[in-house]
CSV table of C-alpha atoms in Angstrom, one decimal:
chain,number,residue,atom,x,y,z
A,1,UNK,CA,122.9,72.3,83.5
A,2,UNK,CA,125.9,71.9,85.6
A,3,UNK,CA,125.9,69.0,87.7
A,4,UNK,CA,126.5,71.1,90.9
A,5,UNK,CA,123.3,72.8,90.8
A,6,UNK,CA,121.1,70.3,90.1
A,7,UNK,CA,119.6,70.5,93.4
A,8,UNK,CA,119.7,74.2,93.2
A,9,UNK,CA,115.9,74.6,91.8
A,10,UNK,CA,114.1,71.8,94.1
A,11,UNK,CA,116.1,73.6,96.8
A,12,UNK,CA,114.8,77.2,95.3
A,13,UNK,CA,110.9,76.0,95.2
A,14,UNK,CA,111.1,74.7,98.5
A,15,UNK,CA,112.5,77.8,100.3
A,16,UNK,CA,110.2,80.3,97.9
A,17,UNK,CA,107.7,79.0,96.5
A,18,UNK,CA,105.6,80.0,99.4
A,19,UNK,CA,105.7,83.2,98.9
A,20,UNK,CA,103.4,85.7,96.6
A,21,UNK,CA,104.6,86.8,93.1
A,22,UNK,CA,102.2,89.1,92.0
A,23,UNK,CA,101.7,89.4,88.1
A,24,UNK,CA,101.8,92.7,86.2
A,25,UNK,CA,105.0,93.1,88.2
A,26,UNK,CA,108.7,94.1,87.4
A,27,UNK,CA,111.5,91.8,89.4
A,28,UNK,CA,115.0,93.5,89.4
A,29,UNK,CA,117.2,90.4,89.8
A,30,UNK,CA,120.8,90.7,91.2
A,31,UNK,CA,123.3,88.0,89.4
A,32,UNK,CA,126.5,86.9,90.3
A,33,UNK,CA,129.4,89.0,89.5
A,34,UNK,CA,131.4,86.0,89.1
A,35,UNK,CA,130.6,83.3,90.8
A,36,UNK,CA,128.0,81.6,89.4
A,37,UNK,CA,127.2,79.7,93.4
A,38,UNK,CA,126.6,83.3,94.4
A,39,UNK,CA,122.9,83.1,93.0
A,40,UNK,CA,120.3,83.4,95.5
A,41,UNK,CA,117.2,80.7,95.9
A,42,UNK,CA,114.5,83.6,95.3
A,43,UNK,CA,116.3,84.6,92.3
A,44,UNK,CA,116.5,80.9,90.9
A,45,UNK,CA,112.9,81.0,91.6
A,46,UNK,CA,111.5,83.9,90.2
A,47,UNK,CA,114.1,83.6,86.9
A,48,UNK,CA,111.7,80.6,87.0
A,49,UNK,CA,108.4,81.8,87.4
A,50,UNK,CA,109.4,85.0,85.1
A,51,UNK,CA,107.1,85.2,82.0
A,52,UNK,CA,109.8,87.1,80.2
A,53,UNK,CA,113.4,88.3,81.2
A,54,UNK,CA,114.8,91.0,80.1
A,55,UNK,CA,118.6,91.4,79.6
A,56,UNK,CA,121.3,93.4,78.9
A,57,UNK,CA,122.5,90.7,76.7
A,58,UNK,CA,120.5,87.9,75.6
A,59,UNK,CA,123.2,85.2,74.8
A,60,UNK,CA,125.2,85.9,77.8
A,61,UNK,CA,121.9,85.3,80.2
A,62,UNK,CA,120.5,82.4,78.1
A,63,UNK,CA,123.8,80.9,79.0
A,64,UNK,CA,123.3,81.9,83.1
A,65,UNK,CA,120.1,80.6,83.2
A,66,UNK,CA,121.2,77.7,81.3
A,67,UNK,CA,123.9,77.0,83.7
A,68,UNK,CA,120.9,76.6,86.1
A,69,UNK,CA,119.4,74.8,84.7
A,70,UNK,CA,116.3,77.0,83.6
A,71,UNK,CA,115.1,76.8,79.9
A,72,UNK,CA,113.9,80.4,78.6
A,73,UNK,CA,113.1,80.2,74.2
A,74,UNK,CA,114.4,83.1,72.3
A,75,UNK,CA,111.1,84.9,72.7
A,76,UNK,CA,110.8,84.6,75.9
A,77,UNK,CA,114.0,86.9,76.4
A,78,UNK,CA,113.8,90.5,75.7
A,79,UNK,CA,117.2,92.7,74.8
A,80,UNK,CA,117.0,96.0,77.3
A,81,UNK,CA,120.9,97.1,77.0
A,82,UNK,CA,122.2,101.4,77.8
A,83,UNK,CA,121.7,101.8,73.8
A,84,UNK,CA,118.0,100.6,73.5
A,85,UNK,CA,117.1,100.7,77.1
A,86,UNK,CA,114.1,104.2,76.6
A,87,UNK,CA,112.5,101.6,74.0
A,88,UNK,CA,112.6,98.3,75.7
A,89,UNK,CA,111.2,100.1,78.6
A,90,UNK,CA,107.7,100.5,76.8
A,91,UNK,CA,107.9,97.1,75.8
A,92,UNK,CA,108.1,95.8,79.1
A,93,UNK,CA,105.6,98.4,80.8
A,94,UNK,CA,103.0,97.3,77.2
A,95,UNK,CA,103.7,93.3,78.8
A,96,UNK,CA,103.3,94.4,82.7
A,97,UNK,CA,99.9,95.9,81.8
A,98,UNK,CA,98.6,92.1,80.3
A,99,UNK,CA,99.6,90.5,83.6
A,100,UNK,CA,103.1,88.8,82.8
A,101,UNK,CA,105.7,88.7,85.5
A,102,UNK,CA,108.9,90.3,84.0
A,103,UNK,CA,112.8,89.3,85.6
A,104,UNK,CA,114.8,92.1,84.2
A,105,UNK,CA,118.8,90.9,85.3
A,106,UNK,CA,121.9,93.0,83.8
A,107,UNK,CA,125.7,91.2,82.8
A,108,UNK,CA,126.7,90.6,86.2
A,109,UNK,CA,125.5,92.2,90.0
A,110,UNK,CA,123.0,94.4,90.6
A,111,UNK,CA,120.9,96.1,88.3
A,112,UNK,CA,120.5,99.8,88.2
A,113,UNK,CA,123.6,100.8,90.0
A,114,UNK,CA,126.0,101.1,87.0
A,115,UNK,CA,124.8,98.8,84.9
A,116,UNK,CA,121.4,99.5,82.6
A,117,UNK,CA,117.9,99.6,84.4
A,118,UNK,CA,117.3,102.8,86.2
A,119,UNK,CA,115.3,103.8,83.3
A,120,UNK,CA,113.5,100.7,83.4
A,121,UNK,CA,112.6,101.1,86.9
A,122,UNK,CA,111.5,104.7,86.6
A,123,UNK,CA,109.2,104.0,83.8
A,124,UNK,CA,107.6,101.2,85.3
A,125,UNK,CA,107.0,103.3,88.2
A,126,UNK,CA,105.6,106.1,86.7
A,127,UNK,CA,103.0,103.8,85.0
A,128,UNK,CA,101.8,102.9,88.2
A,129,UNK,CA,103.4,99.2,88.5
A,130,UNK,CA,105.1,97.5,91.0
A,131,UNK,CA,108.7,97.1,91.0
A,132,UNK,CA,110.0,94.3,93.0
A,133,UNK,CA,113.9,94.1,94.2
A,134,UNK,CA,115.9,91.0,94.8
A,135,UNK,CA,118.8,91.8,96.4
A,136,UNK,CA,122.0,89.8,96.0
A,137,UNK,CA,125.8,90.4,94.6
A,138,UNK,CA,127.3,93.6,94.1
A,139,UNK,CA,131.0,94.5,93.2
A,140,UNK,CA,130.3,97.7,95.3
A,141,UNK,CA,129.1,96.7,98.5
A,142,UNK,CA,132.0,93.1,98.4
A,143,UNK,CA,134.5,95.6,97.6
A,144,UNK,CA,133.8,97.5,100.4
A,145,UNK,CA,133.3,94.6,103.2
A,146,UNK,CA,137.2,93.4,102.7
A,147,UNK,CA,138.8,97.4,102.2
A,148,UNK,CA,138.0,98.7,105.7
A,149,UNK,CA,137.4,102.1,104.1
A,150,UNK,CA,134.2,103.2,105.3
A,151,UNK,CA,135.0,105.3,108.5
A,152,UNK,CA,133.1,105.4,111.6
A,153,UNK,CA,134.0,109.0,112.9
A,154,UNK,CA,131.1,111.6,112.2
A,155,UNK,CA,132.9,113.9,109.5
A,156,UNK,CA,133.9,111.1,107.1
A,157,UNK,CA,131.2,107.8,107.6
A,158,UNK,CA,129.4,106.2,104.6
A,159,UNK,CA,130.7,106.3,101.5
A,160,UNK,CA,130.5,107.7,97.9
A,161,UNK,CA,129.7,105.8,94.9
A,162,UNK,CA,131.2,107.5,91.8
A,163,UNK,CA,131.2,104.9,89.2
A,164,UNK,CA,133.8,105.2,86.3
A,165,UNK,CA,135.6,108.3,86.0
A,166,UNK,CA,135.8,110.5,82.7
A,167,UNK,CA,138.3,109.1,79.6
A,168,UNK,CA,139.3,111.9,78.3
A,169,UNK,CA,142.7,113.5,80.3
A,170,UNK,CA,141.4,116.8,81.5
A,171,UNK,CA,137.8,115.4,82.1
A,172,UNK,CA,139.3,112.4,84.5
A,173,UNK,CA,141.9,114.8,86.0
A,174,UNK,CA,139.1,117.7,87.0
A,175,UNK,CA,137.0,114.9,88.2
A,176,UNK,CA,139.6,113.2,90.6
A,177,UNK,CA,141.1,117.0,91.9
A,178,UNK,CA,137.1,117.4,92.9
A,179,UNK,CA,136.8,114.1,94.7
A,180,UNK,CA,140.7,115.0,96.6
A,181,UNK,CA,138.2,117.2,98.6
A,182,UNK,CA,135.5,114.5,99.5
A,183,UNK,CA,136.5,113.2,103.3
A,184,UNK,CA,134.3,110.2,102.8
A,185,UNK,CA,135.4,106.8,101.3
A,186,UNK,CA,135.0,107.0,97.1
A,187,UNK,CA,134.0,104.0,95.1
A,188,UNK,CA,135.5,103.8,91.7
A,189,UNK,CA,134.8,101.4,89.0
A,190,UNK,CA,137.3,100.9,86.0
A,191,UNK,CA,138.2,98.7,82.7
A,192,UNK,CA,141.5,96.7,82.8
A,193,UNK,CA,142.7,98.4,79.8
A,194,UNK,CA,142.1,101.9,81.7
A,195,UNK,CA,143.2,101.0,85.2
A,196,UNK,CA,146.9,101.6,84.6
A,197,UNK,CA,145.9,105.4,83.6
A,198,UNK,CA,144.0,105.7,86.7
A,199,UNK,CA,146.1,104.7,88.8
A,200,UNK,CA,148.7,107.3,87.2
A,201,UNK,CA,145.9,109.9,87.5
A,202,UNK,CA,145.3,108.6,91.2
A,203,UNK,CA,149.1,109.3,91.8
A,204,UNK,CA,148.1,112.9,92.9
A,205,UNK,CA,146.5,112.0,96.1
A,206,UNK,CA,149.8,111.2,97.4
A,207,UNK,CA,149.6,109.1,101.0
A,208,UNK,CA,145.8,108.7,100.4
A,209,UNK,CA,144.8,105.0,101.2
A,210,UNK,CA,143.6,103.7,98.1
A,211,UNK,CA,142.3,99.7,97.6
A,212,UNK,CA,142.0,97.9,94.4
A,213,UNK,CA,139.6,94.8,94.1
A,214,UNK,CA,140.0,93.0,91.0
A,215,UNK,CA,138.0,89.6,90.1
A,216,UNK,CA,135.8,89.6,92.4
A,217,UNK,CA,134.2,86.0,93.7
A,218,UNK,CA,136.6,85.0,90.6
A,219,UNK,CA,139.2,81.8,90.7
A,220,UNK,CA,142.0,84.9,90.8
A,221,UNK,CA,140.3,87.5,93.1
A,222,UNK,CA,142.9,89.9,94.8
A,223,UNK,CA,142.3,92.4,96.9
A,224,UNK,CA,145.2,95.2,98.0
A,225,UNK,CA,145.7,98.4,99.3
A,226,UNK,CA,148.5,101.4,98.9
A,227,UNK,CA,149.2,104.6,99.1
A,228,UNK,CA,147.9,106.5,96.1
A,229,UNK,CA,152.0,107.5,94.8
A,230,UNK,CA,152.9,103.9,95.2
A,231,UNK,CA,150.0,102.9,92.5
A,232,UNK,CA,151.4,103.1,89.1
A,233,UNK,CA,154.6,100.7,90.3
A,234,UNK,CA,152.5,98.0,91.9
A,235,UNK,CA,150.6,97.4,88.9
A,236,UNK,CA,153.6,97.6,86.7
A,237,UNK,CA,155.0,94.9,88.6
A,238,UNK,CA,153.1,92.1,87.5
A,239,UNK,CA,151.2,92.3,84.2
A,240,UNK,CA,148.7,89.9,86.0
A,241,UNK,CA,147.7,92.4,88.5
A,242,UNK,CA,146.4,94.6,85.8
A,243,UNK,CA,143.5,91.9,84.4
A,244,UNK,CA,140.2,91.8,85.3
A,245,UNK,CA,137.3,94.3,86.0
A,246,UNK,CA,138.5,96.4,89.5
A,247,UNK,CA,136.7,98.1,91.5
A,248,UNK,CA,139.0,100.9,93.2
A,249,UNK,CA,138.1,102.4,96.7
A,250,UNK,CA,139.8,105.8,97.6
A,251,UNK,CA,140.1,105.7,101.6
A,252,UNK,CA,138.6,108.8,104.1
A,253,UNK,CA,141.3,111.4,104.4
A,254,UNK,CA,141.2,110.4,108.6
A,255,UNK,CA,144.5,111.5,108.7
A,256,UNK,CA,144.4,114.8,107.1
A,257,UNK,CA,140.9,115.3,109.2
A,258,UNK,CA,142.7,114.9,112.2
A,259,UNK,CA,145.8,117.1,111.8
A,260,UNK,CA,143.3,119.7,110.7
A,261,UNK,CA,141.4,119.3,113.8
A,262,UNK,CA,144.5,119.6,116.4
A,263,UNK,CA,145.2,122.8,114.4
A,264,UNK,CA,141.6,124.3,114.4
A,265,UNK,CA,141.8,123.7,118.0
A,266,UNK,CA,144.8,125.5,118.5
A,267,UNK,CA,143.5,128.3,116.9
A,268,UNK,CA,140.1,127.9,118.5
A,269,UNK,CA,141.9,128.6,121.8
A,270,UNK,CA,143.3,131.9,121.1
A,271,UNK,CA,140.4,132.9,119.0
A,272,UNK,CA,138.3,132.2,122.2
A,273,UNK,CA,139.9,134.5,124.3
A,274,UNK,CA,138.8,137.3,122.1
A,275,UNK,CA,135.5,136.5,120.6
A,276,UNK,CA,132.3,134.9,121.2
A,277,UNK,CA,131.9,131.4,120.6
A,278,UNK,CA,130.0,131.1,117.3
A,279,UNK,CA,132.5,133.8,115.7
A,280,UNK,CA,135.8,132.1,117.0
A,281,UNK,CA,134.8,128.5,115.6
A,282,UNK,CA,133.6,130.2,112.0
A,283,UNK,CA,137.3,131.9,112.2
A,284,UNK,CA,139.1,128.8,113.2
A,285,UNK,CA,137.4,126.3,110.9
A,286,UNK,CA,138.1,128.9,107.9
A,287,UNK,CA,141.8,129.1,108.8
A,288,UNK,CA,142.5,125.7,109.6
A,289,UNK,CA,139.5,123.7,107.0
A,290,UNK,CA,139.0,121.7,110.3
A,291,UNK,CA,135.5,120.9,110.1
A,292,UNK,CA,133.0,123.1,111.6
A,293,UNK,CA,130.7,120.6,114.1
A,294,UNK,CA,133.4,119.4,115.8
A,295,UNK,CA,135.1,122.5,116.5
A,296,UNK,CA,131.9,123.9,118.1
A,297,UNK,CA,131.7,121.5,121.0
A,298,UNK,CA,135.5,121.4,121.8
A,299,UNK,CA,134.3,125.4,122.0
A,300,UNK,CA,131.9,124.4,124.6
A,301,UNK,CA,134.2,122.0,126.3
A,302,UNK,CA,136.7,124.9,126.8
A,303,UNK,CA,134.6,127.6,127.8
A,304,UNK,CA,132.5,124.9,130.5
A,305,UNK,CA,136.2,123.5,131.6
């Protein structure tokens, strides 16, 4: 156990111990994506308490929860990867129906998201047991608290999660030419050997605000944003900008919503003067791909004005 965390469990049992762990119940337990201090004191607990945990790779988490300080055998640590993941799910519902508390924790982050364990969950839950989340790091959601990318306007707010694009050429180009259309922010994952590739493919999307977050909680995390053109060239600047897992955020199209909308309302204007209201903002919103809402009540605006 690293000397740093010694205190870590005492510290754990203190602040959860209290609480009620039911048996015969799956916990989904986030893990750092990076840095290992990002562990929460519930997870530290229940990794603990956990009759079994299952993994998506045994050595890598027997190290983890070594780390901590936490001593799990060989048999107490199941394999439940994307490859195997249908199986292992039976093995874990067969152990939840004799009572045992099972952790199930992917490589790194949340569980579920990208990683294995939606299967898991799902047939858990359709044997009747309980599924239990313990929420804690995520690449997605840190990503997106330092881009400023997810707007606040009514057209565009929230985001998209996407995951990794397609390999293959065509498959990756078709994908990104679909999501050139999608107003709202777009979370990308990708590979360090793929991201120069991407970031060619992203090339397309011209002034579109696009963020890259690589290393994440990581000695060499780096954050930065650009235009979608000016991609290709800032990674090719420094081959040290091209290592490490990235997450890659395209930005809402704010800019291109608003030009649309000063034109729709252009149109709307004239439009108004010869038809009624519902027919002028279906007209002008076809002409102009302003968006349709928005168009309606600067309608109303100009007929009550």
């Amino acid at each position: 156990m690293s000397a740093s965390f010694a205190s870590a469990l005492g510290a754990a049992h203190d602040a959860a111990a209290a609480q009620h762990y039911p048996q015969g119940a799956l916990y989904v337990v986030a893990t750092p994506i990076g840095n290992l201090a990002d562990i929460t004191l519930r997870a530290l607990h229940v990794l603990q308490l956990a009759d079994i945990v299952a993994c998506e790779d045994t050595r890598h988490t027997q190290a983890l929860l070594r780390a901590y300080g936490i001593d799990k055998g060989g048999a107490n640590l199941l394999a439940l990867h994307q490859h195997n993941e249908a199986q292992a799910a039976q093995q874990v519902v067969a152990q939840l129906q004799q009572g045992r508390r099972i952790a199930y924790v992917s490589d790194a982050g949340t569980p579920g998201v990208s990683d294995p364990g939606a299967r898991l969950v799902d047939a858990v839950q359709n044997e009747g047991l309980r599924c239990i989340p313990l929420p804690g790091a995520s690449s997605v959601t840190t990503a997106l608290s330092v881009a400023g990318a997810v707007a606040a306007s009514t057209e565009a707010q929230g985001f998209v999660f996407h995951g990794f694009l397609p390999t293959r050429a065509g498959e990756r180009t078709n994908a990104i030419q679909h999501l050139a259309r999608e107003p709202r922010c777009v979370v990308l994952l990708e590979a360090p050997h793929r991201i120069q590739e991407l970031a060619t493919a992203l090339a397309v999307l011209g002034e579109r605000r696009v963020t890259l977050a690589r290393e994440l909680t990581k000695q060499f995390e780096e954050v930065s944003s650009h235009p979608a053109s000016e991609l290709p060239a800032w990674l090719a600047g420094s081959p040290q900008r091209a290592k490490g897992e990235f997450v890659v955020l395209l930005h809402p199209m704010a800019a291109q919503a608003d030009a649309a909308f000063g034109q729709g309302e252009q149109v709307l204007a004239l439009l108004l003067a010869e038809l009624p209201t519902k027919a002028a903002v279906r007209l002008a919103a076809e002409i102009t791909g302003a968006p349709r809402n928005p168009l309606y009540e600067a309608a109303l605006r100009m007929k009550n004005g």
